[in-house]
XYZ file of C-alpha atoms in Angstrom:
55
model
C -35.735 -29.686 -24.745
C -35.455 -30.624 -28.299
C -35.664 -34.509 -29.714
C -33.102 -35.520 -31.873
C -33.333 -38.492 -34.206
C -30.261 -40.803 -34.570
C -28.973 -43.881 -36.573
C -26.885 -46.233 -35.843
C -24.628 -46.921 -38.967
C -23.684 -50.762 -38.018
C -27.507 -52.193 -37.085
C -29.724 -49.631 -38.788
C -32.043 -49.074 -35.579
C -33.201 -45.559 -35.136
C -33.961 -43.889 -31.802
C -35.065 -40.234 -30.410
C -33.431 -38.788 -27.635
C -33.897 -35.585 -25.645
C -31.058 -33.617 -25.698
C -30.417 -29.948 -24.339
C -29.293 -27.441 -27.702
C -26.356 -26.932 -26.380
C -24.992 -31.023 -26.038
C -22.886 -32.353 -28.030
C -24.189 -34.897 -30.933
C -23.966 -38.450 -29.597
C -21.024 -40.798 -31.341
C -22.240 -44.116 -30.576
C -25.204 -46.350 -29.440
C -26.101 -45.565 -26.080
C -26.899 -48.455 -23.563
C -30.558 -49.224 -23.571
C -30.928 -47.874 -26.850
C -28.451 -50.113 -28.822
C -30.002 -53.850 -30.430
C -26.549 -55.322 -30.161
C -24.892 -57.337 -27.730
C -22.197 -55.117 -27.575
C -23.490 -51.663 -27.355
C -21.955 -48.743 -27.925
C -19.705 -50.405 -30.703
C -21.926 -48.795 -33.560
C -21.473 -45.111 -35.192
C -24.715 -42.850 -34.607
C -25.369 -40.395 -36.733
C -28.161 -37.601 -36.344
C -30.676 -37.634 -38.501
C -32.799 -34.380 -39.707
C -36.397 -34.378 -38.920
C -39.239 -32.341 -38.661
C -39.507 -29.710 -36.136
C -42.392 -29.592 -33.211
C -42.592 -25.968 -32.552
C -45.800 -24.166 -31.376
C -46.247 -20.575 -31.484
């Protein structure tokens, strides 16, 4: 399973999360990842990164 690097547009933080290829992108913090009270109130956004891939 690929890792995916997002960023949360409201407190900057930046977290990695496996995700299958075929899931949808996440939308907002998810709890346990999020540094705000609140979670889930901030807009993620995917970042691109460097692939892993071995041959």
């Amino acid at each position: 399973m690929p890792t995916y690097e997002y960023k949360c547009e409201k407190c900057g933080h930046r977290f990695d999360v496996f995700q299958r290829m075929t899931d949808e992108a996440l939308k907002t913090c998810p709890a346990g990842m999020c540094l705000e009270k609140e979670w889930g109130q901030g807009d993620v956004r995917r970042l691109l990164s460097g692939g892993a891939g071995l041959i």
